[in-house]
Short mmCIF file of C-alpha atoms in Angstrom, two decimals:
data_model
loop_
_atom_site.label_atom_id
_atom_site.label_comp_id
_atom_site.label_asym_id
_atom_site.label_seq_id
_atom_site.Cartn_x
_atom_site.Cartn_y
_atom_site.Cartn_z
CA UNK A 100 95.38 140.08 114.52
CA UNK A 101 99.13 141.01 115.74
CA UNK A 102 99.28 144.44 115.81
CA UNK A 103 102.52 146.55 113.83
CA UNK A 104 105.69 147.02 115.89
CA UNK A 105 105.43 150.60 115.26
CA UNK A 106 101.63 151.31 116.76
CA UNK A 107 102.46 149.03 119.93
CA UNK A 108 103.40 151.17 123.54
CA UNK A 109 107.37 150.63 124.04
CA UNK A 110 106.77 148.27 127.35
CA UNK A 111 104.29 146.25 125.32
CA UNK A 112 104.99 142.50 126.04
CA UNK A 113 104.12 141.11 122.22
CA UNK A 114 106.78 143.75 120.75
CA UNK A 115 109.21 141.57 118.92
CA UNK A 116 112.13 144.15 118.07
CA UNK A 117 113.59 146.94 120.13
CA UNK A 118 111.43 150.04 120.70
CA UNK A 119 112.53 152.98 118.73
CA UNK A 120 114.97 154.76 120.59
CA UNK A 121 114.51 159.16 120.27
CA UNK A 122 117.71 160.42 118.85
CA UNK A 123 119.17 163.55 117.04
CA UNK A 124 120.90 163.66 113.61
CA UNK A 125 120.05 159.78 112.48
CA UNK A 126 121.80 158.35 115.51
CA UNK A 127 120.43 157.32 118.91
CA UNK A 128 121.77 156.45 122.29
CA UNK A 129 121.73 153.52 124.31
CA UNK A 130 121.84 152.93 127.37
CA UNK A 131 124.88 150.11 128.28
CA UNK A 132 122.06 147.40 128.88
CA UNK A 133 120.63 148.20 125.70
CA UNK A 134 123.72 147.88 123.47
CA UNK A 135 124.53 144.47 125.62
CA UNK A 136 121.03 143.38 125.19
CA UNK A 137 120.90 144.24 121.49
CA UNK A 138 124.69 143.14 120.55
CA UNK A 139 123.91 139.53 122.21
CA UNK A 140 120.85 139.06 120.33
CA UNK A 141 122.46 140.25 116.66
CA UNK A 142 125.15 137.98 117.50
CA UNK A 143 123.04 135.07 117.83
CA UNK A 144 120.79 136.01 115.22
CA UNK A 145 124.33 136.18 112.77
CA UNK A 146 124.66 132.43 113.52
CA UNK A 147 127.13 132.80 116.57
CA UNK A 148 126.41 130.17 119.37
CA UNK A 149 124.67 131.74 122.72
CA UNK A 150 128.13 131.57 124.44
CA UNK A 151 129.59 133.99 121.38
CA UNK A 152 126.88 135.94 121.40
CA UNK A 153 126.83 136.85 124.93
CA UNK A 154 130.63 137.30 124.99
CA UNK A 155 130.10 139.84 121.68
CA UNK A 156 127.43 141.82 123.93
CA UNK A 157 129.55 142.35 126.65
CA UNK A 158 132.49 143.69 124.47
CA UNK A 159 129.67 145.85 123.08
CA UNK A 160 128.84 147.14 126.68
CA UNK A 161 132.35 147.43 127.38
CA UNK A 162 133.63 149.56 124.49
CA UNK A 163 130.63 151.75 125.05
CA UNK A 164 131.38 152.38 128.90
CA UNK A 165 134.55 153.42 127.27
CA UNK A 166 133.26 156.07 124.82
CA UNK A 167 134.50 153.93 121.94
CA UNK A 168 131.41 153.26 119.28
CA UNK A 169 130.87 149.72 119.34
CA UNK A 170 127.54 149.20 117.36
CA UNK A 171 129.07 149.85 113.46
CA UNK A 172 132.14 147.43 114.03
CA UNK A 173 129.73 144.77 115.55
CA UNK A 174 127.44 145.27 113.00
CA UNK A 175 130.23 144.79 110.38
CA UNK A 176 131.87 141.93 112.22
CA UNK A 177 128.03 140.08 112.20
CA UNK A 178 127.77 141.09 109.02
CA UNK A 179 131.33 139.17 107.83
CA UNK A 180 130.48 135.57 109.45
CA UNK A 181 131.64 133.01 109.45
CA UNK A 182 135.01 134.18 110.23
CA UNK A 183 138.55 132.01 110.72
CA UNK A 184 138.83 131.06 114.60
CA UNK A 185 142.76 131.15 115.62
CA UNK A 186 145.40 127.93 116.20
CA UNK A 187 146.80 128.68 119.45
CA UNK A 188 150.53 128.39 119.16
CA UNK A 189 153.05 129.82 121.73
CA UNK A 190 154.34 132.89 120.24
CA UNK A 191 151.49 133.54 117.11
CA UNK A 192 148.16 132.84 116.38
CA UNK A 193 147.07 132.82 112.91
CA UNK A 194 144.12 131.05 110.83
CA UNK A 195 143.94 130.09 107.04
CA UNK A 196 142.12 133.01 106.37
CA UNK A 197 140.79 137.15 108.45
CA UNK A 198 140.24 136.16 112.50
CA UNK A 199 137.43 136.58 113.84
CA UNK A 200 137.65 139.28 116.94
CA UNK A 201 134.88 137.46 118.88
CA UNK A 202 136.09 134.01 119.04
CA UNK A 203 139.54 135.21 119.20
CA UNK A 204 138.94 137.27 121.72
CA UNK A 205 137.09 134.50 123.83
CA UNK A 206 139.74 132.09 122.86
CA UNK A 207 142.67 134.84 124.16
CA UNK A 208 140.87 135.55 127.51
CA UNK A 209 140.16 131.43 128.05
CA UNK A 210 144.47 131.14 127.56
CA UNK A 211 145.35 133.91 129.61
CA UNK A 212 147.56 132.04 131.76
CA UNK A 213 148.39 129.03 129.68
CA UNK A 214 151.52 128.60 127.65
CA UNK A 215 150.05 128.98 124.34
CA UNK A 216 148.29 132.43 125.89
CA UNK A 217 150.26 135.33 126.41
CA UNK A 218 154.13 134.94 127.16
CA UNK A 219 156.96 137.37 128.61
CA UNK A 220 158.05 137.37 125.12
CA UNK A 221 154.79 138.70 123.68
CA UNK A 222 152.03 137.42 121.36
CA UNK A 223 150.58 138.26 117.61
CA UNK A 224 147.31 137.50 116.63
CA UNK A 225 147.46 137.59 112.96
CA UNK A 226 145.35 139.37 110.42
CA UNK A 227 142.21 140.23 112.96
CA UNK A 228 139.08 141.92 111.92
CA UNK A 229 137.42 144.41 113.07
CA UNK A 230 140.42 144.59 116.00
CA UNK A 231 138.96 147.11 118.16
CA UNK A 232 136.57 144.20 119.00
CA UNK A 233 139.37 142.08 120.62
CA UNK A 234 140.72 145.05 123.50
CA UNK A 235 137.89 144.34 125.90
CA UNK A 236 138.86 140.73 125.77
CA UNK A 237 142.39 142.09 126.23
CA UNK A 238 141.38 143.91 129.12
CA UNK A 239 140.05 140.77 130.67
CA UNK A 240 143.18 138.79 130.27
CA UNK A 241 145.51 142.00 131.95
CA UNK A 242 143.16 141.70 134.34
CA UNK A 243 143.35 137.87 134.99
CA UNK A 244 147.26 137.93 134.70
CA UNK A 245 147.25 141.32 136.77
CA UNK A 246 149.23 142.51 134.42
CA UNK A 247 149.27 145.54 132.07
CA UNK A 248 149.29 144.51 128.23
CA UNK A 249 150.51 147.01 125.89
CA UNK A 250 148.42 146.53 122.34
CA UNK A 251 149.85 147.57 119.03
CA UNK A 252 147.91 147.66 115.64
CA UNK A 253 148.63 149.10 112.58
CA UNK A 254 149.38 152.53 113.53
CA UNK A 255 147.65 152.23 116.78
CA UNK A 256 149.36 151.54 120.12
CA UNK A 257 148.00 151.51 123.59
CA UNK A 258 148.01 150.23 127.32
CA UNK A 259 145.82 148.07 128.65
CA UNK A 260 146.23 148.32 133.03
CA UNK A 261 145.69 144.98 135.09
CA UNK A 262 142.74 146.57 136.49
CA UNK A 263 140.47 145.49 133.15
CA UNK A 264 138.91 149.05 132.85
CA UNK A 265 140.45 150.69 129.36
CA UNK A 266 143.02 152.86 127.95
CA UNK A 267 143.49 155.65 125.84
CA UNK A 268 139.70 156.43 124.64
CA UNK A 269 141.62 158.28 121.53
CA UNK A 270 143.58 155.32 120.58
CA UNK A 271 140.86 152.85 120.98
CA UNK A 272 138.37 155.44 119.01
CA UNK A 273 141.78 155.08 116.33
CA UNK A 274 141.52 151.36 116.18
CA UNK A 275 137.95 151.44 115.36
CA UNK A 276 138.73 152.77 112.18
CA UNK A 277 140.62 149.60 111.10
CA UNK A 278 139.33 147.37 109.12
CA UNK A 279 141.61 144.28 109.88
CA UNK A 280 145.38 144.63 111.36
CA UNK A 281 147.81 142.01 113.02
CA UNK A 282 148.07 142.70 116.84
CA UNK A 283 150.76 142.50 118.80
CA UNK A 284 150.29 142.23 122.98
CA UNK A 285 152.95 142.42 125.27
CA UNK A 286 152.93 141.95 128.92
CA UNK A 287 154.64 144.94 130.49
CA UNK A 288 155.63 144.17 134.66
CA UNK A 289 155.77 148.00 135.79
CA UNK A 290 153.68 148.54 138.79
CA UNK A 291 150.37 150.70 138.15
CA UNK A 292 149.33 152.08 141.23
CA UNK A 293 145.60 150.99 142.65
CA UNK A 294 142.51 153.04 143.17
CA UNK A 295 143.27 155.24 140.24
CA UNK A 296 139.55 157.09 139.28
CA UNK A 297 138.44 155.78 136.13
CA UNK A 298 137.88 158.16 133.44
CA UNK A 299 134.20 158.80 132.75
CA UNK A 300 132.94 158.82 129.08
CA UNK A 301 129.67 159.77 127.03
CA UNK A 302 127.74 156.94 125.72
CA UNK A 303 128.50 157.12 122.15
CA UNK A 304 125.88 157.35 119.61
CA UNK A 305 124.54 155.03 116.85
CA UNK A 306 123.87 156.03 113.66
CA UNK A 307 119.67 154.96 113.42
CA UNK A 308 120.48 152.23 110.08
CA UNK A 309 122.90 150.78 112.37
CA UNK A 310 120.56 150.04 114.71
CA UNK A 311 118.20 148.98 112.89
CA UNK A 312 120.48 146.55 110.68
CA UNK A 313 121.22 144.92 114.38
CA UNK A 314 117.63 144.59 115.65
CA UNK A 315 116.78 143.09 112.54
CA UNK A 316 119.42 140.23 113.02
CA UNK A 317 118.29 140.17 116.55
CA UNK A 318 114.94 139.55 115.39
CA UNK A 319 116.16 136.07 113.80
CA UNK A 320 116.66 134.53 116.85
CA UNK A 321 112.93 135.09 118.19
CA UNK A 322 110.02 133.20 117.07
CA UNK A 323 107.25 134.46 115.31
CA UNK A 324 103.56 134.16 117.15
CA UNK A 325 101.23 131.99 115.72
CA UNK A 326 97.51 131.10 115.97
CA UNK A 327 98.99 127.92 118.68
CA UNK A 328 101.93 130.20 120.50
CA UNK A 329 98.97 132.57 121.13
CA UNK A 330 96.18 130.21 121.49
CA UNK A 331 99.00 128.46 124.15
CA UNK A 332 99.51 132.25 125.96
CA UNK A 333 98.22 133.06 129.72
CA UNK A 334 96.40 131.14 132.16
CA UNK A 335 93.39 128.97 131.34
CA UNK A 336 92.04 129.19 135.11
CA UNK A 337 90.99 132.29 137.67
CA UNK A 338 93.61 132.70 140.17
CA UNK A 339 90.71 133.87 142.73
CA UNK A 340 91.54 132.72 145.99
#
């Protein structure tokens, strides 16, 4: 008999979801390894490939290390697949329908420093969901190019530095609220100085349905136990020397 998720201890090795995480006011927070952790796993639960998936958790991670809630818009990202992937073209990237952040974002970081990737004269990404998921992608190609990119969305405009850590936690926490927007990047060749202290942020906090809404998609991508996985579990032999 497999015993219920919710009477096993949190470190027990047959738990198949995420322990339950103690939180205040229907929310809970998680630790940056968590939200990685739990943001791959969703991903590749939603149907992403394990490449995708890991990229989305580390965007998770990486909004979160900068205050920015990154669980909802994941969530509602996962929840909007499949979305369009983007035909690089020098100057504008655009699908025949929304862009998906994710594989944009991949796609954006992987063309950095090719022609079709970021130019002098600047680059839109049309019609992206969810855009707040494409800045830590962003981040990663200022940081490639060494380069500051300046981002505008909507209503929303902020500075990436060449040093890949963040921007303007108020701006990004701005962006979050949109739920699709064309983005604009442009390199900007001022010199940033080095060793600037990086700003440090509260983990932000997850309201408790979104976190269970992701652990549930993570769940897809295990495997139930069965009478043979179990049967098939341990050593047969004593390990007495």
């Amino acid at each position: 008999m497999i015993m219920p998720t919710n009477m096993m201890p949190a470190n027990d090795p047959m738990r198949s979801g995420s322990a339950q995480v103690a939180g205040t006011g229907g929310a809970v927070v998680l630790s940056l390894s968590e939200t990685e952790a739990l943001c791959t796993r969703a991903a590749r639960g939603a149907g992403l490939d394990w490449g995708h998936a890991e990229e989305a958790g580390r965007a998770a991670a990486w909004l979160a290390r900068q205050g920015v809630p990154a669980c909802a818009p994941m969530l509602r990202c996962l929840q909007m697949q499949p979305l369009q992937l983007p035909d690089p073209q020098p100057g504008r990237w655009a699908g025949r329908a929304v862009l998906c952040p994710l594989r944009s974002g991949a796609a954006l970081a992987d063309h950095a420093l090719l022609p079709e990737g970021l130019r002098d004269a600047g680059l839109t990404l049309e019609t992206v969901a969810l855009p707040v998921l494409l800045l830590p992608f962003i981040a990663q190609a200022a940081l490639l190019r060494g380069t500051a990119i300046k981002v505008t969305a909507g209503d929303v405009a902020l500075l990436l530095g060449p040093d890949g850590a963040g921007g303007d936690a108020g701006a990004m926490g701005a962006l979050a609220e949109h739920a699709a927007a064309d983005v604009t990047l442009c390199a900007r060749t001022e010199k940033f100085a080095a060793g600037q202290p990086v700003a440090a942020h509260s983990l932000p906090a997850t309201p408790l349905p979104v976190w269970q809404t992701l652990d549930a998609l993570a769940l897809r991508a295990t495997v139930p136990a069965s009478k043979s996985s179990l049967a098939g579990a341990g050593g047969t032999g004593s390990d007495n020397d």
